[in-house]
Coordinates of C-alpha atoms in Angstrom, one line a residue:
M1 CA 39.1 -20.2 12.6
Y2 CA 40.6 -17.3 11.4
A3 CA 39.2 -18.0 7.7
N4 CA 35.9 -19.6 8.7
I5 CA 35.1 -16.3 10.3
I6 CA 36.5 -14.4 7.2
T7 CA 34.2 -16.6 4.9
S8 CA 31.2 -16.3 7.4
L9 CA 31.7 -12.5 7.1
Q10 CA 31.6 -12.1 3.8
T11 CA 28.8 -14.2 3.0
L12 CA 26.7 -12.4 5.4
N13 CA 27.8 -8.9 3.7
Q14 CA 26.7 -10.9 0.2
L15 CA 23.4 -11.4 1.5
L16 CA 23.1 -7.7 3.1
S17 CA 24.2 -6.3 -0.1
A18 CA 21.5 -8.2 -2.1
G19 CA 19.4 -7.7 0.5
I20 CA 19.7 -3.6 0.3
A21 CA 19.1 -3.8 -3.5
I22 CA 15.9 -5.8 -3.1
T23 CA 14.9 -2.9 -0.5
A24 CA 15.9 -0.2 -2.9
F25 CA 14.1 -1.8 -5.9
S26 CA 11.1 -2.7 -3.8
L27 CA 10.7 1.0 -2.5
L28 CA 11.1 2.3 -5.8
L29 CA 8.3 0.4 -7.2
Y30 CA 6.2 1.8 -4.0
V31 CA 7.2 5.0 -5.3
L32 CA 6.5 4.7 -9.0
S33 CA 3.2 3.1 -7.8
F34 CA 1.6 6.0 -5.1
N35 CA 3.1 9.2 -5.4
L36 CA 5.6 9.9 -8.1
R37 CA 3.6 13.0 -9.0
D38 CA 5.5 14.9 -6.2
R39 CA 8.9 16.7 -6.6
V40 CA 10.6 14.8 -3.5
T41 CA 9.3 11.6 -4.2
R42 CA 10.7 11.7 -7.7
S43 CA 14.2 12.7 -6.7
F44 CA 14.2 10.5 -4.1
A45 CA 13.2 7.7 -6.7
I46 CA 16.6 8.7 -8.8
I47 CA 18.4 8.1 -5.3
L48 CA 16.9 4.2 -5.5
I49 CA 18.0 3.9 -9.1
S50 CA 21.6 4.7 -7.9
L51 CA 21.5 2.2 -5.0
V52 CA 19.8 -0.1 -6.8
V53 CA 22.5 -0.1 -9.4
I54 CA 25.3 0.2 -7.2
Y55 CA 24.3 -2.9 -4.6
V56 CA 23.2 -5.0 -7.4
A57 CA 26.8 -4.9 -9.1
D58 CA 28.1 -5.4 -5.8
A59 CA 26.0 -8.6 -5.2
I60 CA 26.8 -9.9 -8.7
G61 CA 30.4 -8.3 -8.5
S62 CA 30.9 -10.3 -5.3
T63 CA 30.1 -13.8 -6.4
A64 CA 32.0 -13.2 -10.2
S65 CA 35.2 -16.0 -11.1
D66 CA 36.1 -14.2 -14.0
S67 CA 38.4 -11.0 -14.1
S68 CA 36.2 -9.5 -17.4
A69 CA 33.1 -10.0 -15.2
L70 CA 34.4 -9.0 -12.5
D71 CA 35.7 -5.8 -13.7
F72 CA 32.5 -5.0 -15.8
W73 CA 30.0 -5.2 -12.8
L74 CA 32.5 -3.3 -10.4
R75 CA 32.1 -0.5 -13.4
I76 CA 28.7 -0.6 -13.2
Q77 CA 28.5 0.2 -9.6
W78 CA 30.1 3.4 -10.5
V79 CA 27.5 4.4 -12.3
G80 CA 25.2 4.5 -9.6
I81 CA 27.9 6.0 -7.6
V82 CA 28.4 8.9 -9.9
L83 CA 24.6 10.0 -10.1
L84 CA 24.4 9.7 -6.3
P85 CA 25.7 13.2 -5.4
A86 CA 23.5 15.0 -7.9
A87 CA 20.5 13.3 -6.7
Y88 CA 21.1 14.2 -3.3
L89 CA 21.1 17.9 -4.1
H90 CA 17.9 17.4 -6.1
L91 CA 16.4 15.8 -3.3
S92 CA 17.6 18.5 -1.1
D93 CA 16.3 21.5 -3.2
A94 CA 13.2 19.8 -3.7
L95 CA 12.8 19.8 0.3
L96 CA 13.6 23.0 0.7
A97 CA 10.9 24.1 -1.9
T98 CA 8.2 22.1 -0.1
T99 CA 8.6 23.5 2.8
G100 CA 8.4 27.2 1.2
Q101 CA 11.2 28.3 0.1
P102 CA 11.2 27.7 -3.8
S103 CA 14.5 28.0 -5.7
R104 CA 14.6 31.6 -7.6
G105 CA 17.1 29.9 -10.0
R106 CA 20.3 29.3 -8.7
R107 CA 19.4 25.8 -6.4
H108 CA 17.8 24.9 -9.8
L109 CA 20.9 25.7 -11.8
A110 CA 23.2 24.4 -9.5
V111 CA 21.0 20.7 -9.4
R112 CA 21.2 20.6 -13.5
L113 CA 25.0 21.3 -13.2
A114 CA 25.3 18.6 -10.9
Y115 CA 24.0 16.3 -13.3
L116 CA 26.0 17.6 -16.1
V117 CA 29.4 17.0 -14.1
S118 CA 27.8 13.3 -13.5
V119 CA 27.5 12.6 -17.1
I120 CA 30.8 13.7 -17.4
F121 CA 32.2 11.6 -15.2
L122 CA 30.1 8.8 -16.9
V123 CA 31.8 9.2 -20.1
T124 CA 35.0 8.7 -18.8
L125 CA 34.2 5.4 -17.0
P126 CA 34.9 2.9 -19.6
F127 CA 37.8 4.5 -20.5
A128 CA 39.5 3.7 -17.2
W129 CA 40.2 7.6 -16.4
L130 CA 37.9 7.6 -13.5
V131 CA 38.8 4.3 -11.9
G132 CA 41.8 2.3 -13.2
P133 CA 41.8 -1.3 -13.9
V134 CA 40.4 -4.1 -11.3
E135 CA 42.8 -5.4 -8.9
V136 CA 41.5 -9.1 -9.2
N137 CA 43.6 -10.6 -6.3
G138 CA 43.2 -7.5 -4.1
E139 CA 43.0 -7.5 -0.6
P140 CA 40.7 -7.9 1.1
A141 CA 38.5 -8.0 -1.4
P142 CA 38.8 -7.3 -5.5
H143 CA 38.2 -3.7 -6.3
L144 CA 39.4 -0.8 -8.9
Q145 CA 42.4 1.2 -8.6
R146 CA 42.3 4.6 -8.2
T147 CA 43.5 7.4 -10.5
A148 CA 44.1 10.8 -10.8
L149 CA 40.6 11.8 -11.9
T150 CA 39.2 10.0 -8.7
W151 CA 40.6 12.5 -6.2
F152 CA 38.8 15.1 -8.4
F153 CA 35.4 12.9 -8.0
T154 CA 35.9 12.0 -4.1
A155 CA 36.1 16.0 -3.5
Y156 CA 33.1 16.4 -5.8
Y157 CA 31.1 13.3 -4.2
A158 CA 31.8 15.0 -0.5
G159 CA 31.0 18.5 -1.4
M160 CA 27.7 17.5 -3.2
I161 CA 26.8 15.2 -0.2
L162 CA 27.5 17.9 2.2
W163 CA 25.7 20.6 0.3
A164 CA 22.6 18.5 0.1
W165 CA 22.6 17.8 3.8
V166 CA 22.9 21.6 4.6
N167 CA 19.9 22.1 2.6
I168 CA 18.4 19.0 4.6
I169 CA 18.7 20.9 7.5
R170 CA 17.5 24.1 6.7
A171 CA 14.1 22.3 5.7
Y172 CA 14.2 20.8 9.1
R173 CA 14.4 24.0 10.6
R174 CA 11.4 25.6 8.4
T175 CA 9.1 22.9 9.2
S176 CA 6.6 24.2 11.8
T177 CA 4.3 20.9 12.9
S178 CA 5.7 18.6 15.4
A179 CA 4.9 15.8 12.8
G180 CA 6.3 17.2 10.0
R181 CA 9.7 18.0 12.2
R182 CA 9.9 14.5 13.3
R183 CA 9.5 12.9 9.9
M184 CA 12.2 15.6 8.3
G185 CA 14.4 14.4 11.4
Y186 CA 14.1 10.8 10.3
L187 CA 14.7 11.9 6.6
M188 CA 17.9 13.9 7.8
I189 CA 19.2 11.1 9.8
G190 CA 18.2 8.5 7.2
S191 CA 20.2 10.3 4.3
L192 CA 23.3 9.8 6.0
A193 CA 23.7 6.3 5.5
P194 CA 23.2 5.5 1.6
A195 CA 25.6 8.6 0.8
L196 CA 28.5 7.1 3.6
G197 CA 27.8 3.8 3.2
S198 CA 27.9 3.6 -0.9
Y199 CA 31.4 5.0 -1.4
P200 CA 33.9 2.3 -2.3
Y201 CA 36.5 3.4 0.5
L202 CA 38.8 0.5 -0.8
L203 CA 40.0 2.9 -3.4
F204 CA 42.2 4.6 -0.6
G205 CA 42.2 2.0 2.6
S206 CA 43.2 -1.1 0.8
D207 CA 46.5 -1.5 2.7
I208 CA 45.0 -0.6 6.0
A209 CA 41.7 -3.3 5.4
A210 CA 43.9 -5.7 3.9
N211 CA 45.9 -6.0 7.4
H212 CA 42.9 -5.7 9.8
Q213 CA 40.2 -7.8 7.7
I214 CA 37.8 -9.1 10.6
I215 CA 37.6 -5.2 11.5
F216 CA 36.9 -4.5 7.5
W217 CA 34.7 -7.4 7.2
S218 CA 32.7 -6.7 10.5
T219 CA 32.7 -2.6 9.7
T220 CA 31.2 -3.3 6.4
T221 CA 28.7 -5.7 7.6
L222 CA 27.5 -3.1 10.4
S223 CA 27.6 -0.3 7.5
N224 CA 25.2 -2.6 5.3
I225 CA 22.9 -3.3 8.1
L226 CA 22.7 0.4 9.0
V227 CA 22.2 1.3 5.3
S228 CA 19.2 -1.2 5.3
V229 CA 17.4 0.0 8.2
L230 CA 18.0 3.9 7.6
L231 CA 16.9 3.7 3.6
V232 CA 13.4 2.2 5.1
L233 CA 13.6 5.4 7.6
M234 CA 14.1 7.6 4.9
A235 CA 11.4 5.9 2.6
Y236 CA 9.1 6.3 5.4
S237 CA 9.4 10.3 5.7
V238 CA 9.3 10.4 1.8
A239 CA 6.2 8.6 1.8
F240 CA 4.1 11.3 3.3
F241 CA 5.3 13.7 0.7
G242 CA 2.1 14.6 -2.1
V243 CA -0.2 12.3 -0.8
P244 CA -4.0 12.8 0.5
W245 CA -4.1 9.7 2.7
P246 CA -4.4 10.0 6.3
D247 CA -1.3 9.1 8.4
R248 CA -2.4 5.4 9.2
V249 CA -3.3 4.5 5.5
V250 CA 0.2 5.6 4.8
K251 CA 2.0 3.9 7.6
R252 CA 0.0 0.3 6.9
R253 CA 0.4 0.6 3.3
L254 CA 4.3 1.1 3.2
F255 CA 4.4 -1.3 6.1
K256 CA 2.7 -4.4 4.3
W257 CA 4.8 -3.1 1.4
I258 CA 7.7 -4.2 3.2
M259 CA 6.7 -6.8 4.8
R260 CA 5.7 -8.8 1.7
G261 CA 8.3 -7.2 -0.3
P262 CA 11.8 -6.8 1.2
V263 CA 11.4 -8.8 4.0
T264 CA 10.1 -11.9 2.2
A265 CA 12.3 -11.9 -0.6
S266 CA 15.5 -11.2 1.2
S267 CA 14.5 -14.0 3.7
V268 CA 14.0 -16.7 0.8
L269 CA 17.4 -15.7 -0.6
A270 CA 19.1 -15.6 2.4
I271 CA 17.6 -19.1 3.5
T272 CA 18.1 -20.4 -0.4
T273 CA 21.6 -19.7 -0.4
I274 CA 22.3 -21.0 3.3
A275 CA 20.6 -24.2 2.0
R276 CA 22.8 -24.5 -0.9
R277 CA 26.2 -23.7 0.9
I278 CA 25.2 -26.6 3.3
G279 CA 24.4 -28.9 0.5
Q280 CA 27.5 -28.3 -1.4
R281 CA 29.5 -28.6 1.8
Y282 CA 27.9 -31.9 2.3
D283 CA 27.6 -32.9 -1.2
L284 CA 23.7 -33.1 -1.2
P285 CA 22.1 -32.7 -4.8
Y286 CA 20.9 -29.4 -5.5
N287 CA 17.9 -29.8 -7.6
T288 CA 16.5 -32.0 -4.5
Y289 CA 16.0 -29.9 -1.8
V290 CA 16.8 -26.4 -3.0
P291 CA 13.6 -25.4 -4.8
I292 CA 11.7 -26.8 -2.3
V293 CA 13.4 -24.8 0.5
M294 CA 12.7 -21.7 -1.5
V295 CA 9.3 -22.3 -2.2
A296 CA 8.3 -23.4 1.7
T297 CA 9.9 -20.5 2.6
L298 CA 8.1 -17.7 0.3
L299 CA 4.8 -19.7 1.5
I300 CA 5.7 -19.8 5.1
F301 CA 6.3 -15.9 4.9
E302 CA 3.2 -15.3 2.7
Y303 CA 0.6 -17.3 5.1
T304 CA 2.4 -15.7 8.1
I305 CA 2.2 -12.1 6.8
T306 CA -1.6 -12.9 5.9
L307 CA -2.4 -14.1 9.2
A308 CA -0.6 -11.5 11.3
A309 CA -1.3 -7.8 9.2
P310 CA -4.8 -7.3 11.2
V311 CA -3.2 -8.1 14.2
W312 CA -0.2 -5.3 13.4
E313 CA -2.1 -2.9 11.7
R314 CA -4.8 -2.6 15.0
W315 CA -2.5 -2.3 17.5
L316 CA 0.2 -0.1 15.6
F317 CA -1.7 1.9 13.2
H318 CA -4.9 2.5 14.7
G319 CA -4.5 4.2 17.7
A320 CA -7.5 6.0 19.4
D321 CA -9.5 5.3 16.2
R322 CA -9.8 1.9 16.2
K323 CA -13.2 1.4 17.3
E324 CA -14.2 3.7 14.5
I325 CA -11.9 1.8 11.3
E326 CA -12.9 -1.4 12.7
L327 CA -16.8 -0.3 12.3
L328 CA -15.8 1.1 8.7
Q329 CA -13.8 -2.3 7.9
K330 CA -16.6 -4.3 9.1
L331 CA -18.8 -2.2 7.0
E332 CA -16.8 -3.0 3.7
E333 CA -16.7 -6.9 4.7
R334 CA -20.7 -6.7 5.1
Q335 CA -21.8 -4.6 2.5
L336 CA -24.6 -5.6 0.3
T337 CA -24.7 -4.7 -3.4
S338 CA -27.6 -4.6 -5.7
G339 CA -25.8 -7.8 -7.5
D340 CA -25.6 -9.6 -3.7
L341 CA -29.2 -8.5 -2.6
K342 CA -30.5 -10.2 -6.1
Q343 CA -28.2 -13.5 -5.9
F344 CA -29.6 -13.7 -1.9
L345 CA -33.1 -13.4 -3.1
E346 CA -32.8 -16.1 -6.2
S347 CA -31.2 -18.4 -3.3
V348 CA -34.4 -17.6 -1.2
L349 CA -37.0 -18.2 -3.8
A350 CA -35.4 -21.2 -5.3
A351 CA -35.7 -22.3 -1.5
V352 CA -39.3 -21.4 -1.2
C353 CA -40.4 -22.9 -4.8
D354 CA -38.4 -26.3 -3.6
R355 CA -40.5 -26.0 -0.3
L356 CA -43.9 -25.1 -2.2
Q357 CA -43.6 -27.5 -5.2
S358 CA -43.8 -24.2 -7.3
Q359 CA -42.3 -23.1 -10.7
N360 CA -42.6 -19.3 -10.6
A361 CA -41.8 -17.0 -8.1
F362 CA -40.9 -13.3 -7.3
V363 CA -39.7 -10.5 -4.9
A364 CA -40.7 -6.8 -5.5
S365 CA -39.5 -3.7 -4.0
I366 CA -41.8 -0.8 -3.2
G367 CA -40.9 2.4 -3.4
L368 CA -41.0 6.2 -4.2
Q369 CA -41.5 5.1 -7.9
G370 CA -43.9 2.5 -7.2
V371 CA -43.6 -1.2 -7.5
D372 CA -40.3 -2.6 -9.0
L373 CA -39.4 -6.2 -9.9
V374 CA -36.0 -7.0 -7.7
V375 CA -35.5 -10.7 -8.7
T376 CA -38.0 -13.4 -10.6
V377 CA -37.5 -16.9 -10.8
G378 CA -39.3 -19.2 -13.7
D379 CA -41.7 -17.8 -16.3
K380 CA -41.3 -14.0 -16.3
Q381 CA -43.5 -13.0 -19.2
H382 CA -46.5 -14.7 -17.3
L383 CA -45.5 -12.4 -14.4
E384 CA -45.4 -9.4 -16.8
K385 CA -48.7 -10.2 -17.4
E386 CA -50.1 -9.8 -14.0
D387 CA -51.2 -6.3 -12.4
L388 CA -49.0 -5.5 -9.8
S389 CA -50.6 -2.2 -9.0
T390 CA -50.7 -0.1 -5.9
E391 CA -54.3 -1.1 -5.2
I392 CA -53.2 -4.4 -3.6
L393 CA -50.7 -2.6 -1.4
A394 CA -53.2 -0.1 -0.2
E395 CA -55.2 -3.2 1.1
F396 CA -52.5 -4.5 2.5
S397 CA -52.2 -1.4 4.3
Q398 CA -55.7 -0.4 5.2
N399 CA -56.1 -4.2 6.6
E400 CA -53.2 -4.1 8.8
V401 CA -51.9 -7.5 7.8
E402 CA -48.6 -7.9 8.3
D403 CA -47.2 -11.7 7.6
S404 CA -50.3 -13.2 6.4
L405 CA -50.4 -15.1 3.0
F406 CA -52.8 -13.7 0.1
S407 CA -54.0 -15.5 -2.9
W408 CA -53.8 -13.3 -5.4
G409 CA -54.7 -14.5 -9.0
A410 CA -52.1 -17.2 -9.8
Y411 CA -49.9 -16.2 -6.9
W412 CA -49.7 -16.1 -3.2
L413 CA -48.4 -13.0 -2.1
V414 CA -46.5 -12.4 1.3
P415 CA -45.7 -8.6 2.2
L416 CA -42.4 -7.6 3.6
F417 CA -42.1 -5.2 6.2
S418 CA -39.4 -4.2 7.9
Q419 CA -38.1 -5.0 11.0
A420 CA -38.4 -2.4 13.7
E421 CA -41.3 -2.6 16.3
D422 CA -42.7 0.5 16.3
D423 CA -42.5 1.2 12.8
R424 CA -43.5 -1.9 10.3
E425 CA -42.7 -0.3 6.7
L426 CA -43.9 -2.5 3.8
L427 CA -40.8 -3.0 2.0
G428 CA -41.9 -5.2 -0.7
L429 CA -43.6 -8.3 -1.9
L430 CA -43.0 -11.6 -2.2
G431 CA -44.6 -13.9 -4.4
V432 CA -45.1 -17.7 -5.5
A433 CA -47.4 -19.3 -8.0
H434 CA -49.5 -22.3 -6.9
Q435 CA -52.3 -24.4 -8.7
E436 CA -55.7 -24.5 -8.1
R437 CA -57.0 -25.9 -4.8
T438 CA -54.0 -26.1 -3.3
E439 CA -53.4 -25.6 0.7
I440 CA -50.1 -25.0 2.5
D441 CA -49.6 -27.1 5.9
T442 CA -48.0 -26.1 8.9
E443 CA -44.8 -26.7 8.1
Q444 CA -44.9 -25.3 4.8
A445 CA -46.1 -22.2 6.2
E446 CA -43.3 -22.0 9.1
A447 CA -40.7 -22.2 6.4
L448 CA -42.1 -19.8 4.2
S449 CA -42.3 -17.4 7.5
L450 CA -38.7 -17.6 7.8
L451 CA -37.7 -17.4 4.3
T452 CA -39.7 -14.2 3.7
H453 CA -38.3 -12.8 6.8
R454 CA -34.7 -13.4 5.6
A455 CA -35.9 -11.8 2.2
A456 CA -37.4 -8.5 4.4
Q457 CA -34.0 -8.2 6.2
A458 CA -32.0 -8.1 3.0
I459 CA -34.1 -5.5 1.4
E460 CA -34.0 -3.3 4.5
D461 CA -30.6 -3.6 5.2
R462 CA -29.9 -2.7 1.2
R463 CA -31.7 0.3 1.9
S464 CA -29.7 1.3 4.9
Q465 CA -26.8 1.2 3.2
Q466 CA -27.9 2.8 0.3
V467 CA -28.4 5.8 2.5
V468 CA -24.9 5.7 3.8
F469 CA -23.5 5.5 0.5
S470 CA -25.5 8.4 -0.6
S471 CA -24.2 10.3 2.4
L472 CA -20.9 9.6 1.7
E473 CA -21.0 10.8 -2.0
A474 CA -22.4 13.6 -1.2
L475 CA -19.3 14.5 1.3
S476 CA -16.3 13.1 -0.8
P477 CA -16.3 16.2 -3.0
D478 CA -15.2 18.2 0.5
V479 CA -13.6 15.3 2.1
E480 CA -11.1 15.3 -0.9
L481 CA -10.6 18.9 -0.8
I482 CA -9.5 18.5 2.8
Q483 CA -7.3 15.7 2.2
S484 CA -5.5 17.9 -0.4
L485 CA -5.0 20.7 2.0
R486 CA -3.4 18.1 4.3
A487 CA -1.1 16.7 1.6
A488 CA -0.2 20.2 0.6
T489 CA 0.7 21.4 4.4
R490 CA 2.4 18.5 6.2
Y491 CA 5.5 20.0 5.9
E492 CA 5.4 23.8 5.0
S493 CA 6.4 26.6 7.3
R494 CA 3.4 28.6 8.8
S495 CA 3.3 31.6 6.0
S496 CA 3.5 29.4 3.2
M497 CA 0.6 26.5 5.3
A498 CA -1.7 30.1 5.5
D499 CA -1.0 30.9 1.9
T500 CA -2.0 27.4 0.7
L501 CA -4.9 27.5 3.1
A502 CA -6.0 30.9 1.9
G503 CA -5.7 30.1 -1.6
Q504 CA -8.2 27.0 -1.3
P505 CA -11.8 28.5 0.0
I506 CA -13.9 25.8 1.1
A507 CA -17.5 26.8 0.1
M508 CA -20.6 25.0 0.6
D509 CA -24.3 25.1 1.9
D510 CA -24.2 25.1 5.9
Y511 CA -27.6 23.6 6.1
N512 CA -27.0 20.8 3.1
I513 CA -23.6 19.6 5.0
S514 CA -25.0 19.7 8.3
T515 CA -27.7 17.1 7.2
V516 CA -25.5 15.0 5.3
V517 CA -23.3 14.8 8.3
K518 CA -25.9 13.9 10.9
D519 CA -27.3 11.4 8.6
A520 CA -23.9 10.0 7.8
L521 CA -22.8 10.1 11.6
T522 CA -26.4 8.5 12.3
H523 CA -26.1 5.3 10.2
Y524 CA -22.4 4.9 10.8
W525 CA -22.2 5.5 14.7
G526 CA -26.1 5.2 15.7
G527 CA -26.6 9.0 16.3

């Protein structure tokens, strides 16, 4: 019973170590993809690289059976451990600079010296000076032996982490906004777990751990769980630095990234490992079921995330702005581009030609520049010889013929009007070629009326959307400026925030901007 508990805790600890490595690597990709230009995120990326090295080496080393491979991976783990204190001091310096306390040279020098000391420790690592040879049969787990230099590194590690945490506390106190203080508090708490949970305490407490293995493995498991949770909390806080996006966009992107990356990959790894070990216990063939379990788990997770994403985004991130965001999402899903319009009108003309047994048809749009052919079906060269002049349009308007069919040369023409009852604007013409002495029966006339109505509706929707896009295009430079100011002032103190705002004047034509805003709001929310 005792041995089974120890084995189960060791297995769980291996899975958690691999999960932390996956989480750190996924968050590193997130940082590299979105906001690497900010100094805070660059320093955080170095911390993530260190954690990836530490926990990948720990996960692989825990399964190594050869003593040379075990020694290699345990020393690779120390590469990340040695880099971690300098990276933490680098992060704390960047945080202070963000809150309006830039370095006057001393902190920058301290960061450079910290990296230099880390490099010196790394040089001693292959020579067994920093840590000694591996104890393969050490209890409760194989570990490297300590040396005299290990004591100096431990003091350096503790001093750098303590100094970095003091700087983070100073940055927290300098943050003035409530949201900034809350996220800086998350960062301050989250920074503890990776620093404290990554150090190999078996260097000094192997005897105590060997005598209380259940306590040791339980503590290690809880530590790894805490590290994984607080690492995500730390990444959440850093995700807001240097990005101009609204908070809801940052939260949504990070949450979806974590669900599709660490959660899915860690779950697939855990379920596959459990399935493999169950198969080994009952002598089941590996190649038969383990790949099936892996692929099925991956597909189920991706399918579930795809279905659940709109729900959690609506309830977790939209808040009081839910209606506006849903309206914008619907606009994105239902927007009608010029290519979409041509494709739709081509299908309408194809249906018209089939109904009337015609070979040629066209749709022409009417704008400020006159008549413009939108799409044609059949012989376009013959159509270009026809005279689509403004006189025919004037004739339509003077006679107030709305949905009537006119014979014009070799074509029947049907005017396309807007759908507004109070102001039926002429949008364009639908023309279809006909043969001499050909009449349209009632069924064909009803079908033609329905199809021309759909064509008119598509052209009207496209025009309305063009007005919205023009308004958004006119607004985008000022919106980008406001977003940049928001990114610059998220964590700054009041004095530095005032300097930032004073240094970024917003110049705009009052009449122009008010008109554009009114037009945009009118077309988005109905006035």
